[in-house]
Amino acid sequence: MRAFLSRWRTELLLFALVLVATAPTVQLLMAHQASRLALTAAMWDDGTVQIDEYGPGLLQGLGPRDSGGILSVDYAEREGHLYSDKAPGQPLLATPFYGLARAVGAEPGVEERYFDNYTLWWTSLWSAAIPAAVLAVMMRRFALRVTGDPRAATIAAVGMSLSTLLLPFATVLFSHVLAAALGYAAYLAARDPDAPTVRLAAAGLLGGMAVVSEYTTGIIVLVVGVLVLIRHRAGALAYVAGGLPAVAVLTVYNAITWGDPLEFSYSNSGSFQQFHEQGLFGIRVPDPGLTVQVLMGERGLLTLTPVVLVGVIGLVMLARQRRTREVAVVGLVVFAAFVAVQGGWFSVTAGAAPGPRYVVPALPFVAVGVARAWRWSRAAVVLAIVVGAIPMFAAIFTNPLAQPTETFAAGHWLWRIAEGRFGQNLFTPWLGAPWGQLVQLAGTLIVLDLVWNATVKDAPAGDAPAVVDPIAVTTDGDAEVSPADR
C-alpha cells in the first residue's frame, strides 16, 4: 500500500485537487440540466424514457414558464409524449448513482427544486466532477510520458483542468466532460504500436460510449480509428468490434424512443427544431465570422482561456519533431475539427454557457502542448493559467451558464461577485456567501500546493528536464532520446 501511495502520490493529489475545486459547487437547476435529470429519474423511478410528468404543461401548448414541471425548452416531443432531446449516454450512466441516492432518501428528480437541489448535485458529481478528476490524471500521465518532465506534466494537467472550460463544465450536469474523458481514454488506449487486441477493443468501447454521450465525439472516434488502421491494420477489427455494444445501446434507445434505430432526438426537438434540421444535427459549413468568435470573441477559447493558445503553440512545437509528430497532429486535427463544429453551429456558445462548449471534448488533446510550452516559456504558461483561472473560478462561484445575450461574460461574473450575487456550494448553508466560496478556493490552493510539492519530489535533481529535444516516445511508455538526436 505504501509503495502504491508513493508511486501514485502526485496523481492522487491531482485527483483530489480537481474534486476540491469542483465538487462543492451546487448548481442552479436550469433547462439543460433538467432535461438530463428528468431522463435519468424517469428511467429509475418509472422504468420509462418518457418524461411527460416533468413538464405536463408543454403537452397542452403552454409556454416553458408554465410547463408545470422542471422542463422548459430542452425537450423533444413525439406522438403526444415528452422525451429528453439529449444523447442518452450520460443519463444512462448516471442511473445507478441516482438510484443509490434515492435508496438513501434523496428527493426524486421530478421535484421542482431549483436551489439546493442535492439530487442534481449528486448526479452531477458522478457525471462531471469525477470524470474531470480522472481526466486530469490521464492528461498528466500522458504529458509525463511525452516530455519526461514531471513539472511540465503537472502544470499542463492543472492548467487545463482549472483554467479552461473543463472547470465550469465539471460543476454542471452536461455531458461534455464525461465525453471528453471517454474520448481521450480511447485515444490513450489505442495509440501504442504494440497495443494488444484487448486494449484496442477497450478503446473502441470507450469511443463508442463517448459518442453515445455526445454525438460530436464521433470526430475523436474517427481520428483514433485512422490511427489504429495505420498502426495495427488487422487490429482495427478489434477496435470496431469494441464499439459495437455502444452502437447497440444507442440503436435500441433510438428504436424505443423514436420508433427508428436510425432516428435521433434532434429530429423531434421541441424548441430548436428549425436549427437542428439544418446541416447535420444543426451543424452546417463553418461560418468564418462565427469561427473567429469561437476563438477570439468575448468568450473565445484563446482570449478567455489563453492556456489553450499556449497549448496549441506547444503542439506546433511538437509537430516539428519527428518522434512526437503523431501526438501533435492528432491534437491539432481534433482541436481544429471541434472548432469547426462550433463555428458551424447557430450560436458561438450553443446556448447559455461560459464559452464554446462543443469544443470541450477536444481540450484534453491540447494538454500535452502546454507541457511542451512549459519548456519554451514558463512565465507565459503561468500567466496564461492565472488569466484563465480568474474568469473560470468567477463563473463557478456565481453562475457559469451566462446567457448568449451577455456581451461580456467575464465582466458579468466579476460584477456579480462585486455585487455579492454568489451561487451556492456545500458550505454556504452554514457559512453563507462569500465565505463558502472562499473555503472552496482556499481548499483548492492548499491541495494545489500539495500537488506541486509532490511533483517537485518526483522531478529530477536540478532545473533541467528529464528529456531534451527532440523527444522520443517508445512503445513501452518511456521517454528517451536517441544518440543521433542529441
PDB file of N, CA, C and O in Angstrom, residues 35-98:
ATOM      1  N   SER A  35     -33.403  18.548 -18.366  1.00  0.00           N
ATOM      2  CA  SER A  35     -33.686  17.533 -19.371  1.00  0.00           C
ATOM      3  C   SER A  35     -32.916  16.253 -19.082  1.00  0.00           C
ATOM      4  O   SER A  35     -33.460  15.136 -19.201  1.00  0.00           O
ATOM      5  N   ARG A  36     -31.672  16.386 -18.678  1.00  0.00           N
ATOM      6  CA  ARG A  36     -30.843  15.219 -18.368  1.00  0.00           C
ATOM      7  C   ARG A  36     -31.310  14.532 -17.088  1.00  0.00           C
ATOM      8  O   ARG A  36     -31.435  13.298 -17.027  1.00  0.00           O
ATOM      9  N   LEU A  37     -31.556  15.333 -16.046  1.00  0.00           N
ATOM     10  CA  LEU A  37     -32.002  14.762 -14.784  1.00  0.00           C
ATOM     11  C   LEU A  37     -33.352  14.073 -14.947  1.00  0.00           C
ATOM     12  O   LEU A  37     -33.601  13.008 -14.358  1.00  0.00           O
ATOM     13  N   ALA A  38     -34.238  14.651 -15.756  1.00  0.00           N
ATOM     14  CA  ALA A  38     -35.555  14.065 -15.975  1.00  0.00           C
ATOM     15  C   ALA A  38     -35.448  12.680 -16.603  1.00  0.00           C
ATOM     16  O   ALA A  38     -36.157  11.745 -16.201  1.00  0.00           O
ATOM     17  N   LEU A  39     -34.565  12.508 -17.584  1.00  0.00           N
ATOM     18  CA  LEU A  39     -34.424  11.208 -18.235  1.00  0.00           C
ATOM     19  C   LEU A  39     -33.866  10.174 -17.265  1.00  0.00           C
ATOM     20  O   LEU A  39     -34.362   9.036 -17.185  1.00  0.00           O
ATOM     21  N   THR A  40     -32.835  10.559 -16.516  1.00  0.00           N
ATOM     22  CA  THR A  40     -32.275   9.635 -15.531  1.00  0.00           C
ATOM     23  C   THR A  40     -33.330   9.237 -14.505  1.00  0.00           C
ATOM     24  O   THR A  40     -33.490   8.059 -14.170  1.00  0.00           O
ATOM     25  N   ALA A  41     -34.053  10.231 -13.982  1.00  0.00           N
ATOM     26  CA  ALA A  41     -35.065   9.958 -12.964  1.00  0.00           C
ATOM     27  C   ALA A  41     -36.205   9.104 -13.519  1.00  0.00           C
ATOM     28  O   ALA A  41     -36.696   8.182 -12.845  1.00  0.00           O
ATOM     29  N   ALA A  42     -36.639   9.389 -14.737  1.00  0.00           N
ATOM     30  CA  ALA A  42     -37.731   8.620 -15.326  1.00  0.00           C
ATOM     31  C   ALA A  42     -37.333   7.159 -15.519  1.00  0.00           C
ATOM     32  O   ALA A  42     -38.140   6.247 -15.272  1.00  0.00           O
ATOM     33  N   MET A  43     -36.105   6.919 -15.949  1.00  0.00           N
ATOM     34  CA  MET A  43     -35.670   5.539 -16.157  1.00  0.00           C
ATOM     35  C   MET A  43     -35.629   4.777 -14.838  1.00  0.00           C
ATOM     36  O   MET A  43     -36.011   3.611 -14.767  1.00  0.00           O
ATOM     37  N   TRP A  44     -35.139   5.428 -13.775  1.00  0.00           N
ATOM     38  CA  TRP A  44     -35.025   4.733 -12.494  1.00  0.00           C
ATOM     39  C   TRP A  44     -36.358   4.662 -11.746  1.00  0.00           C
ATOM     40  O   TRP A  44     -36.760   3.595 -11.274  1.00  0.00           O
ATOM     41  N   ASP A  45     -37.036   5.790 -11.637  1.00  0.00           N
ATOM     42  CA  ASP A  45     -38.253   5.850 -10.821  1.00  0.00           C
ATOM     43  C   ASP A  45     -39.470   5.240 -11.509  1.00  0.00           C
ATOM     44  O   ASP A  45     -40.351   4.684 -10.850  1.00  0.00           O
ATOM     45  N   ASP A  46     -39.528   5.371 -12.854  1.00  0.00           N
ATOM     46  CA  ASP A  46     -40.731   4.948 -13.558  1.00  0.00           C
ATOM     47  C   ASP A  46     -40.491   3.864 -14.603  1.00  0.00           C
ATOM     48  O   ASP A  46     -41.438   3.361 -15.202  1.00  0.00           O
ATOM     49  N   GLY A  47     -39.234   3.527 -14.855  1.00  0.00           N
ATOM     50  CA  GLY A  47     -38.930   2.496 -15.840  1.00  0.00           C
ATOM     51  C   GLY A  47     -39.309   2.872 -17.249  1.00  0.00           C
ATOM     52  O   GLY A  47     -39.712   2.021 -18.055  1.00  0.00           O
ATOM     53  N   THR A  48     -39.196   4.160 -17.592  1.00  0.00           N
ATOM     54  CA  THR A  48     -39.581   4.634 -18.919  1.00  0.00           C
ATOM     55  C   THR A  48     -38.640   5.737 -19.371  1.00  0.00           C
ATOM     56  O   THR A  48     -37.926   6.332 -18.547  1.00  0.00           O
ATOM     57  N   VAL A  49     -38.627   5.989 -20.682  1.00  0.00           N
ATOM     58  CA  VAL A  49     -37.849   7.110 -21.208  1.00  0.00           C
ATOM     59  C   VAL A  49     -38.745   8.312 -21.469  1.00  0.00           C
ATOM     60  O   VAL A  49     -38.259   9.370 -21.881  1.00  0.00           O
ATOM     61  N   GLN A  50     -40.031   8.151 -21.234  1.00  0.00           N
ATOM     62  CA  GLN A  50     -40.959   9.274 -21.381  1.00  0.00           C
ATOM     63  C   GLN A  50     -40.903  10.158 -20.141  1.00  0.00           C
ATOM     64  O   GLN A  50     -40.868   9.667 -19.011  1.00  0.00           O
ATOM     65  N   ILE A  51     -40.886  11.474 -20.339  1.00  0.00           N
ATOM     66  CA  ILE A  51     -40.740  12.401 -19.222  1.00  0.00           C
ATOM     67  C   ILE A  51     -41.907  13.387 -19.175  1.00  0.00           C
ATOM     68  O   ILE A  51     -41.737  14.564 -18.853  1.00  0.00           O
ATOM     69  N   ASP A  52     -43.106  12.881 -19.464  1.00  0.00           N
ATOM     70  CA  ASP A  52     -44.301  13.731 -19.508  1.00  0.00           C
ATOM     71  C   ASP A  52     -44.539  14.479 -18.202  1.00  0.00           C
ATOM     72  O   ASP A  52     -44.892  15.667 -18.209  1.00  0.00           O
ATOM     73  N   GLU A  53     -44.369  13.805 -17.068  1.00  0.00           N
ATOM     74  CA  GLU A  53     -44.695  14.430 -15.792  1.00  0.00           C
ATOM     75  C   GLU A  53     -43.685  15.503 -15.383  1.00  0.00           C
ATOM     76  O   GLU A  53     -43.904  16.213 -14.408  1.00  0.00           O
ATOM     77  N   TYR A  54     -42.600  15.631 -16.132  1.00  0.00           N
ATOM     78  CA  TYR A  54     -41.598  16.644 -15.808  1.00  0.00           C
ATOM     79  C   TYR A  54     -41.887  17.973 -16.498  1.00  0.00           C
ATOM     80  O   TYR A  54     -41.169  18.946 -16.284  1.00  0.00           O
ATOM     81  N   GLY A  55     -42.925  18.007 -17.317  1.00  0.00           N
ATOM     82  CA  GLY A  55     -43.346  19.250 -17.969  1.00  0.00           C
ATOM     83  C   GLY A  55     -44.686  19.086 -18.613  1.00  0.00           C
ATOM     84  O   GLY A  55     -44.834  19.290 -19.826  1.00  0.00           O
ATOM     85  N   PRO A  56     -45.713  18.708 -17.836  1.00  0.00           N
ATOM     86  CA  PRO A  56     -47.023  18.393 -18.425  1.00  0.00           C
ATOM     87  C   PRO A  56     -47.652  19.533 -19.200  1.00  0.00           C
ATOM     88  O   PRO A  56     -48.379  19.310 -20.164  1.00  0.00           O
ATOM     89  N   GLY A  57     -47.376  20.771 -18.802  1.00  0.00           N
ATOM     90  CA  GLY A  57     -47.964  21.906 -19.496  1.00  0.00           C
ATOM     91  C   GLY A  57     -47.495  22.044 -20.924  1.00  0.00           C
ATOM     92  O   GLY A  57     -48.199  22.606 -21.774  1.00  0.00           O
ATOM     93  N   LEU A  58     -46.316  21.513 -21.228  1.00  0.00           N
ATOM     94  CA  LEU A  58     -45.781  21.606 -22.589  1.00  0.00           C
ATOM     95  C   LEU A  58     -46.654  20.827 -23.567  1.00  0.00           C
ATOM     96  O   LEU A  58     -46.794  21.208 -24.729  1.00  0.00           O
ATOM     97  N   LEU A  59     -47.238  19.729 -23.100  1.00  0.00           N
ATOM     98  CA  LEU A  59     -48.110  18.934 -23.959  1.00  0.00           C
ATOM     99  C   LEU A  59     -49.439  19.617 -24.220  1.00  0.00           C
ATOM    100  O   LEU A  59     -50.163  19.266 -25.148  1.00  0.00           O
ATOM    101  N   GLN A  60     -49.753  20.614 -23.374  1.00  0.00           N
ATOM    102  CA  GLN A  60     -51.001  21.353 -23.521  1.00  0.00           C
ATOM    103  C   GLN A  60     -50.800  22.667 -24.274  1.00  0.00           C
ATOM    104  O   GLN A  60     -51.699  23.501 -24.333  1.00  0.00           O
ATOM    105  N   GLY A  61     -49.611  22.849 -24.819  1.00  0.00           N
ATOM    106  CA  GLY A  61     -49.323  24.051 -25.583  1.00  0.00           C
ATOM    107  C   GLY A  61     -48.941  25.243 -24.740  1.00  0.00           C
ATOM    108  O   GLY A  61     -48.850  26.370 -25.256  1.00  0.00           O
ATOM    109  N   LEU A  62     -48.698  25.037 -23.435  1.00  0.00           N
ATOM    110  CA  LEU A  62     -48.300  26.139 -22.569  1.00  0.00           C
ATOM    111  C   LEU A  62     -46.815  26.447 -22.780  1.00  0.00           C
ATOM    112  O   LEU A  62     -46.032  25.610 -23.237  1.00  0.00           O
ATOM    113  N   GLY A  63     -46.418  27.654 -22.426  1.00  0.00           N
ATOM    114  CA  GLY A  63     -45.028  28.070 -22.587  1.00  0.00           C
ATOM    115  C   GLY A  63     -44.133  27.428 -21.546  1.00  0.00           C
ATOM    116  O   GLY A  63     -44.603  26.827 -20.574  1.00  0.00           O
ATOM    117  N   PRO A  64     -42.795  27.538 -21.722  1.00  0.00           N
ATOM    118  CA  PRO A  64     -41.839  26.933 -20.797  1.00  0.00           C
ATOM    119  C   PRO A  64     -42.039  27.359 -19.344  1.00  0.00           C
ATOM    120  O   PRO A  64     -41.866  26.554 -18.427  1.00  0.00           O
ATOM    121  N   ARG A  65     -42.415  28.610 -19.128  1.00  0.00           N
ATOM    122  CA  ARG A  65     -42.602  29.084 -17.753  1.00  0.00           C
ATOM    123  C   ARG A  65     -43.852  28.505 -17.104  1.00  0.00           C
ATOM    124  O   ARG A  65     -44.007  28.579 -15.889  1.00  0.00           O
ATOM    125  N   ASP A  66     -44.741  27.940 -17.913  1.00  0.00           N
ATOM    126  CA  ASP A  66     -45.981  27.382 -17.390  1.00  0.00           C
ATOM    127  C   ASP A  66     -46.045  25.870 -17.593  1.00  0.00           C
ATOM    128  O   ASP A  66     -47.124  25.287 -17.669  1.00  0.00           O
ATOM    129  N   SER A  67     -44.886  25.231 -17.678  1.00  0.00           N
ATOM    130  CA  SER A  67     -44.865  23.804 -18.017  1.00  0.00           C
ATOM    131  C   SER A  67     -45.394  22.929 -16.894  1.00  0.00           C
ATOM    132  O   SER A  67     -45.768  21.784 -17.115  1.00  0.00           O
ATOM    133  N   GLY A  68     -45.406  23.447 -15.666  1.00  0.00           N
ATOM    134  CA  GLY A  68     -45.883  22.643 -14.546  1.00  0.00           C
ATOM    135  C   GLY A  68     -44.875  21.625 -14.069  1.00  0.00           C
ATOM    136  O   GLY A  68     -45.213  20.681 -13.353  1.00  0.00           O
ATOM    137  N   GLY A  69     -43.601  21.786 -14.444  1.00  0.00           N
ATOM    138  CA  GLY A  69     -42.544  20.858 -14.046  1.00  0.00           C
ATOM    139  C   GLY A  69     -41.194  21.488 -14.284  1.00  0.00           C
ATOM    140  O   GLY A  69     -41.072  22.685 -14.552  1.00  0.00           O
ATOM    141  N   ILE A  70     -40.146  20.670 -14.209  1.00  0.00           N
ATOM    142  CA  ILE A  70     -38.795  21.213 -14.321  1.00  0.00           C
ATOM    143  C   ILE A  70     -38.381  21.452 -15.768  1.00  0.00           C
ATOM    144  O   ILE A  70     -37.427  22.182 -16.025  1.00  0.00           O
ATOM    145  N   LEU A  71     -39.060  20.833 -16.739  1.00  0.00           N
ATOM    146  CA  LEU A  71     -38.692  21.027 -18.138  1.00  0.00           C
ATOM    147  C   LEU A  71     -39.076  22.421 -18.617  1.00  0.00           C
ATOM    148  O   LEU A  71     -40.089  22.974 -18.182  1.00  0.00           O
ATOM    149  N   SER A  72     -38.285  22.957 -19.520  1.00  0.00           N
ATOM    150  CA  SER A  72     -38.639  24.250 -20.107  1.00  0.00           C
ATOM    151  C   SER A  72     -38.455  24.222 -21.615  1.00  0.00           C
ATOM    152  O   SER A  72     -39.419  24.115 -22.367  1.00  0.00           O
ATOM    153  N   VAL A  73     -37.217  24.263 -22.094  1.00  0.00           N
ATOM    154  CA  VAL A  73     -37.002  24.332 -23.546  1.00  0.00           C
ATOM    155  C   VAL A  73     -36.247  23.131 -24.102  1.00  0.00           C
ATOM    156  O   VAL A  73     -36.304  22.870 -25.306  1.00  0.00           O
ATOM    157  N   ASP A  74     -35.525  22.409 -23.280  1.00  0.00           N
ATOM    158  CA  ASP A  74     -34.704  21.300 -23.777  1.00  0.00           C
ATOM    159  C   ASP A  74     -35.488  19.988 -23.690  1.00  0.00           C
ATOM    160  O   ASP A  74     -35.341  19.219 -22.730  1.00  0.00           O
ATOM    161  N   TYR A  75     -36.298  19.735 -24.692  1.00  0.00           N
ATOM    162  CA  TYR A  75     -37.082  18.513 -24.720  1.00  0.00           C
ATOM    163  C   TYR A  75     -37.419  18.177 -26.171  1.00  0.00           C
ATOM    164  O   TYR A  75     -37.237  18.985 -27.086  1.00  0.00           O
ATOM    165  N   ALA A  76     -37.883  16.964 -26.358  1.00  0.00           N
ATOM    166  CA  ALA A  76     -38.359  16.522 -27.670  1.00  0.00           C
ATOM    167  C   ALA A  76     -39.776  15.988 -27.487  1.00  0.00           C
ATOM    168  O   ALA A  76     -40.155  15.541 -26.406  1.00  0.00           O
ATOM    169  N   GLU A  77     -40.545  16.039 -28.553  1.00  0.00           N
ATOM    170  CA  GLU A  77     -41.942  15.604 -28.480  1.00  0.00           C
ATOM    171  C   GLU A  77     -42.240  14.660 -29.631  1.00  0.00           C
ATOM    172  O   GLU A  77     -41.860  14.911 -30.781  1.00  0.00           O
ATOM    173  N   ARG A  78     -42.919  13.557 -29.287  1.00  0.00           N
ATOM    174  CA  ARG A  78     -43.293  12.576 -30.323  1.00  0.00           C
ATOM    175  C   ARG A  78     -44.567  11.867 -29.900  1.00  0.00           C
ATOM    176  O   ARG A  78     -44.658  11.302 -28.800  1.00  0.00           O
ATOM    177  N   GLU A  79     -45.568  11.901 -30.767  1.00  0.00           N
ATOM    178  CA  GLU A  79     -46.833  11.189 -30.570  1.00  0.00           C
ATOM    179  C   GLU A  79     -47.442  11.465 -29.206  1.00  0.00           C
ATOM    180  O   GLU A  79     -47.873  10.546 -28.496  1.00  0.00           O
ATOM    181  N   GLY A  80     -47.450  12.743 -28.828  1.00  0.00           N
ATOM    182  CA  GLY A  80     -48.116  13.140 -27.599  1.00  0.00           C
ATOM    183  C   GLY A  80     -47.350  12.867 -26.324  1.00  0.00           C
ATOM    184  O   GLY A  80     -47.924  12.933 -25.224  1.00  0.00           O
ATOM    185  N   HIS A  81     -46.049  12.580 -26.418  1.00  0.00           N
ATOM    186  CA  HIS A  81     -45.233  12.329 -25.236  1.00  0.00           C
ATOM    187  C   HIS A  81     -43.959  13.170 -25.289  1.00  0.00           C
ATOM    188  O   HIS A  81     -43.493  13.561 -26.372  1.00  0.00           O
ATOM    189  N   LEU A  82     -43.406  13.445 -24.117  1.00  0.00           N
ATOM    190  CA  LEU A  82     -42.174  14.222 -23.998  1.00  0.00           C
ATOM    191  C   LEU A  82     -40.987  13.303 -23.760  1.00  0.00           C
ATOM    192  O   LEU A  82     -41.092  12.295 -23.050  1.00  0.00           O
ATOM    193  N   TYR A  83     -39.862  13.691 -24.335  1.00  0.00           N
ATOM    194  CA  TYR A  83     -38.618  12.953 -24.171  1.00  0.00           C
ATOM    195  C   TYR A  83     -37.482  13.960 -24.015  1.00  0.00           C
ATOM    196  O   TYR A  83     -37.609  15.120 -24.396  1.00  0.00           O
ATOM    197  N   SER A  84     -36.380  13.507 -23.476  1.00  0.00           N
ATOM    198  CA  SER A  84     -35.189  14.358 -23.445  1.00  0.00           C
ATOM    199  C   SER A  84     -34.629  14.479 -24.859  1.00  0.00           C
ATOM    200  O   SER A  84     -34.658  13.526 -25.637  1.00  0.00           O
ATOM    201  N   ASP A  85     -34.112  15.654 -25.184  1.00  0.00           N
ATOM    202  CA  ASP A  85     -33.514  15.832 -26.510  1.00  0.00           C
ATOM    203  C   ASP A  85     -32.000  15.656 -26.468  1.00  0.00           C
ATOM    204  O   ASP A  85     -31.304  16.053 -27.395  1.00  0.00           O
ATOM    205  N   LYS A  86     -31.492  15.046 -25.400  1.00  0.00           N
ATOM    206  CA  LYS A  86     -30.048  14.853 -25.243  1.00  0.00           C
ATOM    207  C   LYS A  86     -29.625  13.452 -25.670  1.00  0.00           C
ATOM    208  O   LYS A  86     -30.426  12.507 -25.654  1.00  0.00           O
ATOM    209  N   ALA A  87     -28.356  13.311 -26.017  1.00  0.00           N
ATOM    210  CA  ALA A  87     -27.807  11.974 -26.243  1.00  0.00           C
ATOM    211  C   ALA A  87     -27.966  11.170 -24.955  1.00  0.00           C
ATOM    212  O   ALA A  87     -27.798  11.703 -23.858  1.00  0.00           O
ATOM    213  N   PRO A  88     -28.270   9.891 -25.041  1.00  0.00           N
ATOM    214  CA  PRO A  88     -28.661   9.144 -23.842  1.00  0.00           C
ATOM    215  C   PRO A  88     -27.527   8.648 -22.962  1.00  0.00           C
ATOM    216  O   PRO A  88     -27.775   8.168 -21.844  1.00  0.00           O
ATOM    217  N   GLY A  89     -26.276   8.751 -23.398  1.00  0.00           N
ATOM    218  CA  GLY A  89     -25.177   8.140 -22.660  1.00  0.00           C
ATOM    219  C   GLY A  89     -25.044   8.606 -21.226  1.00  0.00           C
ATOM    220  O   GLY A  89     -25.018   7.795 -20.285  1.00  0.00           O
ATOM    221  N   GLN A  90     -24.943   9.910 -21.028  1.00  0.00           N
ATOM    222  CA  GLN A  90     -24.764  10.423 -19.658  1.00  0.00           C
ATOM    223  C   GLN A  90     -25.965  10.097 -18.763  1.00  0.00           C
ATOM    224  O   GLN A  90     -25.762   9.615 -17.637  1.00  0.00           O
ATOM    225  N   PRO A  91     -27.216  10.329 -19.195  1.00  0.00           N
ATOM    226  CA  PRO A  91     -28.340   9.945 -18.330  1.00  0.00           C
ATOM    227  C   PRO A  91     -28.357   8.449 -17.995  1.00  0.00           C
ATOM    228  O   PRO A  91     -28.695   8.057 -16.877  1.00  0.00           O
ATOM    229  N   LEU A  92     -28.000   7.598 -18.957  1.00  0.00           N
ATOM    230  CA  LEU A  92     -27.958   6.165 -18.703  1.00  0.00           C
ATOM    231  C   LEU A  92     -26.883   5.811 -17.681  1.00  0.00           C
ATOM    232  O   LEU A  92     -27.134   5.061 -16.727  1.00  0.00           O
ATOM    233  N   LEU A  93     -25.670   6.346 -17.861  1.00  0.00           N
ATOM    234  CA  LEU A  93     -24.572   6.035 -16.948  1.00  0.00           C
ATOM    235  C   LEU A  93     -24.815   6.588 -15.548  1.00  0.00           C
ATOM    236  O   LEU A  93     -24.302   6.055 -14.564  1.00  0.00           O
ATOM    237  N   ALA A  94     -25.609   7.643 -15.448  1.00  0.00           N
ATOM    238  CA  ALA A  94     -25.892   8.247 -14.146  1.00  0.00           C
ATOM    239  C   ALA A  94     -26.982   7.506 -13.381  1.00  0.00           C
ATOM    240  O   ALA A  94     -27.152   7.733 -12.174  1.00  0.00           O
ATOM    241  N   THR A  95     -27.714   6.622 -14.054  1.00  0.00           N
ATOM    242  CA  THR A  95     -28.870   5.988 -13.433  1.00  0.00           C
ATOM    243  C   THR A  95     -28.546   5.232 -12.138  1.00  0.00           C
ATOM    244  O   THR A  95     -29.245   5.404 -11.132  1.00  0.00           O
ATOM    245  N   PRO A  96     -27.503   4.395 -12.088  1.00  0.00           N
ATOM    246  CA  PRO A  96     -27.227   3.692 -10.820  1.00  0.00           C
ATOM    247  C   PRO A  96     -26.867   4.631  -9.678  1.00  0.00           C
ATOM    248  O   PRO A  96     -27.211   4.356  -8.519  1.00  0.00           O
ATOM    249  N   PHE A  97     -26.197   5.736  -9.965  1.00  0.00           N
ATOM    250  CA  PHE A  97     -25.838   6.682  -8.911  1.00  0.00           C
ATOM    251  C   PHE A  97     -27.073   7.432  -8.417  1.00  0.00           C
ATOM    252  O   PHE A  97     -27.225   7.684  -7.216  1.00  0.00           O
ATOM    253  N   TYR A  98     -27.957   7.758  -9.350  1.00  0.00           N
ATOM    254  CA  TYR A  98     -29.226   8.361  -8.964  1.00  0.00           C
ATOM    255  C   TYR A  98     -30.025   7.379  -8.113  1.00  0.00           C
ATOM    256  O   TYR A  98     -30.615   7.745  -7.088  1.00  0.00           O
TER     257      TYR A  98
END
